[in-house]
Amino acid sequence: MKLMVIGGGGREHAIIKKLKENPAITEVYALPGNGGIAADATCVDIGAKDIPAQVEFAKANGIDYAVVAPDDPLALGAVDALTEAGIPCFGPDAKAAIIESSKAFSKDLMKKYGIPTAAYETFTEKDAALAYLDTVSAPIVVKADGLALGKGVIIAETIEEAKEAVRSMMEDKVFGSSGDKIVIEEFLTGPEVSVLSFTDGKTVVPMVSSMDHKRAGDGDTGLNTGGMGTIAPNPYYTDAIAQECMETIFLPTIRAMEAEGRPFKGCLYFGLMLTPKGPKVIEYNCRFGDPETQVVLPLLESDLLTIMQATTNGCLAETEVKFSTGSACCVVMASAGYPTAYKKGFPITMTAETAKTTYVAGASLKDGQLLTNGGRVLGVTATAATLPEAIQAAYGLVEGVTFENAYYRRDIGQKALAAMEG
Ligand code: AMP
Ligand code: GLY
């Protein structure tokens, strides 16, 4: 079988490595992939958003199945176009991908179907938003409606700060048209949990839970990043909470999307907060999380391609999805300075042992030498029977990677360990 995976980060590398455990797969193409992914797939210089070129490539090369991993091509209709061209693929169509690309859509969906989330109001007029802020108390959260590179969420400690956020989004347009509409919502507290799930539009099968570490510095300090490391499973997410989430969040969401004429197929990511009043949805993503995938898929024991095809064909209920009972830890190694300015082009060396479970995010290949080519360079994952062992093993593997200006957090998983002890 010939497969094509759209995207070019650590998440895509983890998906490709897992897919290749199936011996029926003879060829994997990555569009565009990256210098590290090139060790496991044939990289093709077609951008993740160039949908016409993707369709043409798939047809010309006899692709049997395609996986669309990033949010942009999903929102732009890559799955619609490939399906129309007769290429079966993994991922939601554009109609369903809106669950991530519009916060107003997802908030209204949750309100209409009684899915627990932070109380909120939506505004398209600045003055109405400012007047509303005089009726609520701080802290309060202000969100731009559209995609804003992960920066469109302001947690305001005072009402004045919230008003400033409203003015910057609606008057100064700091996020462009993404701020034409804004959501003002209640500030929630509690541990955050990421739950990725497989769904064929009717059945939903949650994967093992995980915890991201979004801030750049140890102890959750510094700027927000795309994610500096992950652990799975998340110790805050007990069996009782999992059951409650299935009943109050996962199934109601799948049914709501179906009722709206937007059945969701693919990976639906639930960003949850475990509040004193029960689990609530902070955000939905229409795709695998990055770097959550780098700890979740290594724990998957069933065949990934079979599961993906079942989401496409609507037979997920009859398909085995089994996870190991062990734990995983992924430590992201970045270029010093990330998420602001950093240098690139430094040679990367790693031992063969480390390379087996390393997922490359930002590297290029020049004359056979891997060079750093991004803020987040790679993620090193270890699995083990227990979380403390997985953390120790991941940091052990990190020792096997060297590049100039490498930076990584030293405390990935420590909060989870404290939760297990407390
Ligand atoms: P989002 O892009 O919606 O996932 O928000 C980014 C981050 O902001 C989340 O991971 C939370 O840590 C935080 N956040 C978002 N909404 C809320 C809220 N209503 N209350 C508290 N924190 C929030
Ligand atoms: N790790 C968060 C995300 O993929 O959006």
XYZ file of C-alpha atoms and ligand atoms in Angstrom:
450
model
C 0.000 0.000 0.000
C 1.097 3.530 -0.751
C 0.353 6.237 1.805
C 0.651 10.006 1.795
C 0.879 12.108 4.962
C 0.310 15.863 4.714
C 2.333 17.976 7.149
C 5.925 18.273 8.270
C 6.394 18.371 12.042
C 7.074 16.090 15.001
C 3.445 15.008 15.059
C 3.616 13.849 11.441
C 6.888 12.015 12.134
C 5.222 10.124 15.010
C 2.228 9.260 12.805
C 4.513 7.976 10.024
C 6.644 5.847 12.360
C 3.544 4.254 13.869
C 1.895 3.641 10.477
C 5.039 1.889 9.240
C 4.688 -0.852 11.854
C 2.125 -2.300 9.413
C 4.082 -4.470 6.910
C 1.412 -3.992 4.214
C 2.624 -0.393 3.802
C 5.263 -0.351 1.101
C 5.722 3.384 0.577
C 5.038 6.546 2.597
C 5.258 10.035 1.105
C 5.391 13.126 3.338
C 4.146 16.455 1.894
C 6.337 18.355 2.620
C 7.906 16.369 5.510
C 11.287 17.589 6.793
C 14.957 16.557 6.944
C 14.350 14.180 9.847
C 11.186 12.635 8.445
C 13.232 11.821 5.316
C 14.706 8.852 7.232
C 11.240 7.251 7.366
C 9.371 8.578 4.315
C 9.934 10.036 0.866
C 9.600 13.806 1.288
C 7.898 15.646 -1.559
C 8.237 19.404 -1.933
C 4.507 20.213 -1.861
C 3.308 22.579 0.875
C 0.714 21.508 3.468
C -1.706 24.139 2.102
C -1.221 23.414 -1.626
C -4.328 21.278 -2.016
C -4.478 21.121 -5.850
C -0.862 19.879 -5.972
C -1.617 17.294 -3.259
C -4.548 15.907 -5.240
C -2.486 15.769 -8.409
C 0.368 14.004 -6.635
C -1.990 11.444 -5.088
C -3.555 10.628 -8.434
C -0.257 10.468 -10.314
C 1.377 8.191 -7.743
C -1.427 5.717 -7.040
C -1.869 6.743 -3.396
C -4.168 4.283 -1.592
C -4.772 6.336 1.553
C -3.954 9.872 2.714
C -3.615 11.340 6.210
C -4.191 15.091 6.603
C -2.587 16.102 9.920
C -2.405 19.950 10.307
C -5.352 22.307 10.958
C -4.804 24.632 7.960
C -5.347 22.096 5.138
C -8.261 20.575 7.074
C -9.969 23.980 7.386
C -9.205 24.667 3.707
C -10.893 21.438 2.541
C -8.002 19.049 1.753
C -10.113 16.059 2.804
C -13.026 17.241 0.649
C -10.779 17.611 -2.411
C -8.956 14.293 -1.975
C -12.187 12.388 -1.330
C -13.743 13.901 -4.419
C -10.726 12.735 -6.423
C -11.301 9.183 -5.162
C -8.496 9.113 -2.568
C -9.779 7.830 0.788
C -8.357 9.866 3.660
C -8.115 10.436 7.400
C -9.411 13.716 8.806
C -12.588 15.814 8.971
C -13.995 17.656 5.959
C -14.014 21.480 6.050
C -17.581 21.573 7.366
C -16.538 19.605 10.457
C -13.086 21.204 10.861
C -14.860 24.464 11.790
C -15.082 23.060 15.329
C -11.476 24.297 15.694
C -11.319 27.221 13.280
C -14.182 29.226 14.847
C -14.384 29.630 18.614
C -17.821 31.234 18.265
C -19.034 28.132 16.380
C -17.719 25.726 19.016
C -19.023 27.814 21.945
C -22.496 28.072 20.355
C -22.461 24.317 19.669
C -21.699 23.593 23.329
C -24.377 25.993 24.547
C -27.022 24.535 22.186
C -26.303 20.918 23.176
C -25.600 21.449 26.893
C -21.927 20.463 26.754
C -20.067 21.856 29.810
C -17.800 24.807 29.019
C -17.001 28.238 30.469
C -19.976 30.666 30.435
C -19.479 33.234 27.647
C -20.860 35.963 25.426
C -19.945 36.663 21.787
C -19.476 40.222 20.481
C -19.076 41.832 17.075
C -19.284 45.432 18.457
C -16.530 46.901 20.614
C -18.854 49.143 22.647
C -21.150 46.260 23.550
C -18.135 44.192 24.659
C -16.817 47.077 26.817
C -20.250 47.629 28.385
C -20.538 43.906 29.154
C -17.202 43.989 30.960
C -18.674 46.532 33.420
C -21.161 43.839 34.525
C -18.693 41.012 35.281
C -15.735 40.475 37.625
C -12.074 39.628 36.979
C -10.199 37.478 36.216
C -11.901 37.083 32.859
C -10.841 35.607 29.503
C -10.957 37.430 26.140
C -10.589 35.337 22.946
C -10.353 36.267 19.266
C -12.797 34.141 17.237
C -10.503 32.921 14.466
C -7.123 31.217 14.266
C -4.508 33.547 15.831
C -1.379 31.387 15.977
C -2.269 30.373 19.524
C -1.955 33.972 20.750
C -5.600 35.013 20.600
C -6.396 34.181 24.234
C -5.904 36.839 26.925
C -6.365 35.918 30.588
C -7.105 39.371 32.084
C -6.401 39.837 35.793
C -8.395 43.079 35.936
C -11.399 44.490 34.054
C -9.196 47.323 32.748
C -6.798 44.741 31.271
C -9.766 42.944 29.646
C -10.935 46.237 28.137
C -7.455 46.822 26.733
C -7.551 43.352 25.145
C -10.940 44.126 23.570
C -9.633 47.427 22.183
C -6.469 45.835 20.774
C -8.453 43.061 19.047
C -11.433 45.096 17.796
C -9.969 48.582 17.350
C -6.254 48.049 16.645
C -6.901 44.676 14.901
C -3.779 43.032 16.316
C -5.052 39.647 15.037
C -6.500 41.059 11.799
C -9.964 39.750 10.905
C -9.663 36.985 13.544
C -10.639 39.726 16.018
C -13.755 40.964 14.193
C -15.690 38.711 16.492
C -14.605 38.026 20.069
C -15.664 35.721 22.874
C -15.544 36.879 26.502
C -15.671 33.971 28.905
C -15.610 32.978 32.525
C -12.167 32.185 33.998
C -11.955 28.517 34.969
C -9.477 26.834 37.279
C -8.197 23.277 37.571
C -5.736 20.875 35.957
C -5.737 20.703 32.142
C -5.976 17.387 30.297
C -5.670 16.646 26.577
C -7.792 13.776 25.273
C -7.369 12.841 21.617
C -10.049 10.556 20.219
C -10.740 8.536 17.091
C -14.215 8.980 15.660
C -16.084 7.857 12.551
C -18.903 10.338 13.142
C -20.951 7.973 15.319
C -18.573 6.040 17.558
C -15.927 7.850 19.605
C -12.909 6.047 21.051
C -10.741 8.171 23.367
C -7.004 7.560 23.259
C -4.823 7.546 26.355
C -4.930 10.991 28.052
C -1.951 13.351 28.112
C -0.537 16.565 29.592
C 1.189 19.289 27.573
C 3.786 21.753 28.961
C 3.136 24.970 27.041
C 5.432 27.500 28.725
C 9.048 27.868 27.616
C 10.614 27.711 31.090
C 10.855 25.288 33.996
C 8.069 25.589 36.550
C 5.645 26.824 33.856
C 7.370 30.203 33.517
C 8.159 32.277 30.443
C 6.346 32.626 27.141
C 3.773 30.255 25.672
C 5.168 27.894 23.031
C 3.804 25.218 20.718
C 4.548 22.728 23.524
C 7.843 21.851 25.262
C 6.998 18.302 26.265
C 4.235 15.879 27.154
C 3.484 12.896 29.351
C 0.816 10.200 29.089
C -1.368 9.109 30.709
C -2.344 12.237 32.674
C -2.654 11.248 36.361
C -5.421 13.812 37.011
C -7.642 11.973 34.517
C -9.049 9.115 36.594
C -11.340 6.333 35.303
C -14.310 8.030 36.967
C -13.537 11.349 35.238
C -13.043 9.515 31.928
C -16.497 7.981 32.230
C -18.043 11.340 33.107
C -16.342 12.949 30.083
C -17.647 10.212 27.795
C -21.213 10.845 28.964
C -21.195 14.647 29.265
C -18.665 15.718 26.615
C -17.397 13.158 24.074
C -20.617 11.465 22.939
C -22.705 14.661 23.128
C -20.138 16.433 20.912
C -20.123 13.665 18.275
C -23.941 13.597 18.273
C -24.147 17.406 18.128
C -21.894 17.536 15.063
C -23.978 14.849 13.378
C -27.218 16.690 14.223
C -25.762 19.885 12.733
C -25.080 18.070 9.439
C -21.335 18.198 10.134
C -20.418 14.603 11.085
C -16.822 14.566 12.318
C -14.449 11.840 11.101
C -10.813 11.634 12.098
C -9.118 12.717 15.317
C -11.086 15.052 17.568
C -8.964 16.594 20.328
C -10.690 17.614 23.548
C -8.797 20.251 25.574
C -10.357 19.858 29.019
C -10.139 21.604 32.350
C -11.040 19.589 35.453
C -12.829 22.334 37.410
C -14.295 22.040 40.918
C -17.666 21.835 39.128
C -16.607 18.960 36.884
C -14.771 18.595 33.555
C -15.332 21.401 31.039
C -14.198 21.958 27.462
C -11.554 24.678 27.009
C -11.094 24.037 23.297
C -11.616 21.540 20.503
C -8.973 20.809 17.879
C -9.894 19.013 14.660
C -6.643 17.041 14.538
C -3.932 15.223 16.466
C -2.178 17.482 19.015
C 1.496 18.327 18.811
C 3.409 17.192 20.937
C 0.622 15.030 22.461
C 0.791 12.615 19.506
C 4.451 11.952 20.309
C 3.445 10.298 23.636
C 0.021 8.900 22.709
C 0.875 6.925 19.544
C 3.937 5.165 21.026
C 1.507 3.649 23.567
C -0.891 2.405 20.854
C -0.689 -1.377 20.467
C -3.266 -1.810 17.670
C -2.592 -1.100 14.002
C -2.939 2.629 13.300
C -3.795 2.277 9.596
C -6.656 -0.143 10.372
C -8.092 2.329 12.900
C -7.726 5.284 10.539
C -9.457 3.400 7.722
C -12.247 2.465 10.150
C -12.889 6.162 10.866
C -13.169 6.764 7.118
C -15.392 3.734 6.485
C -17.646 4.158 9.525
C -16.756 0.840 11.179
C -14.864 2.071 14.243
C -17.257 0.248 16.610
C -15.986 -3.108 15.285
C -12.302 -2.154 15.318
C -9.809 -2.900 18.089
C -8.146 0.176 19.628
C -5.826 -0.988 22.373
C -3.311 1.038 24.366
C -0.489 -0.251 26.554
C -0.915 0.242 30.310
C 2.521 1.886 30.463
C 3.523 5.558 30.395
C 5.344 7.811 27.971
C 7.316 11.068 28.220
C 8.393 13.340 25.354
C 11.019 16.039 25.907
C 11.141 18.693 23.192
C 14.591 20.029 22.310
C 14.400 23.558 20.919
C 16.793 26.199 19.604
C 17.843 28.586 22.410
C 15.743 31.753 22.162
C 12.562 30.001 20.985
C 9.702 31.103 20.908
C 11.205 34.477 19.928
C 14.475 34.868 17.975
C 16.831 31.904 17.494
C 19.631 30.785 15.178
C 19.442 27.760 12.910
C 21.649 25.667 10.647
C 23.578 23.776 13.374
C 24.471 20.102 12.753
C 22.489 17.575 14.809
C 23.988 14.289 15.922
C 22.125 11.495 17.663
C 22.734 7.888 18.573
C 20.898 5.175 16.625
C 19.106 4.189 19.840
C 17.741 7.710 20.374
C 16.779 8.122 16.696
C 14.329 5.198 16.947
C 11.938 7.212 19.120
C 12.880 10.755 18.113
C 10.329 12.784 16.186
C 11.873 15.591 14.181
C 9.966 18.891 13.986
C 12.350 21.426 12.486
C 15.420 20.145 10.628
C 16.768 20.149 7.101
C 19.080 17.710 5.367
C 22.209 18.979 3.575
C 24.684 16.529 2.029
C 23.410 13.810 4.361
C 23.809 15.992 7.476
C 20.776 16.896 9.590
C 20.726 20.638 10.467
C 18.503 22.563 12.895
C 15.865 24.467 10.962
C 13.216 25.636 13.428
C 12.346 26.741 16.946
C 11.265 23.343 18.080
C 13.851 20.968 16.594
C 12.809 17.520 17.779
C 11.045 15.566 20.507
C 12.590 12.560 22.229
C 10.103 10.010 23.582
C 10.552 7.097 25.959
C 7.954 4.578 27.095
C 8.172 2.489 30.255
C 5.985 0.620 32.723
C 5.609 3.659 34.993
C 5.728 7.434 34.594
C 8.865 7.993 36.738
C 10.709 5.409 34.618
C 9.473 6.957 31.358
C 10.641 10.435 32.458
C 14.045 9.118 33.485
C 14.409 7.173 30.242
C 13.408 10.181 28.094
C 16.012 12.411 29.752
C 18.532 9.579 29.306
C 17.815 9.536 25.554
C 18.147 13.340 25.393
C 21.806 12.845 26.379
C 22.211 11.040 23.053
C 21.328 14.170 21.026
C 23.651 17.108 20.494
C 23.378 20.363 18.605
C 24.688 23.857 19.298
C 22.308 26.128 21.245
C 20.047 23.222 22.276
C 17.508 24.140 24.955
C 14.987 21.944 26.743
C 12.946 22.002 29.934
C 14.299 19.881 32.774
C 10.962 19.382 34.523
C 8.696 17.642 31.992
C 6.383 15.366 33.987
C 7.252 16.758 37.439
C 3.798 18.268 37.962
C 2.235 14.914 37.050
C 4.523 13.102 39.492
C 3.572 15.551 42.264
C -0.113 14.920 41.486
C 0.428 11.159 41.772
C 2.159 11.557 45.136
C -0.287 14.145 46.481
P -7.199 27.994 23.969
O -6.451 28.531 22.791
O -8.654 28.263 23.946
O -6.865 26.536 24.221
O -6.589 28.713 25.246
C -5.199 28.651 25.518
C -4.968 28.425 27.004
O -5.578 29.487 27.762
C -5.611 27.147 27.547
O -4.791 26.018 27.373
C -5.812 27.513 28.999
O -4.617 27.314 29.734
C -6.102 28.986 28.960
N -7.565 29.233 28.995
C -8.378 29.293 27.926
N -9.653 29.522 28.300
C -9.645 29.609 29.651
C -10.654 29.841 30.655
N -11.941 30.034 30.331
N -10.283 29.856 31.945
C -8.973 29.673 32.288
N -7.972 29.456 31.395
C -8.296 29.436 30.097
N -0.524 20.844 21.926
C -1.643 21.633 21.598
C -2.086 21.567 20.195
O -1.675 20.723 19.417
O -2.887 22.394 19.801
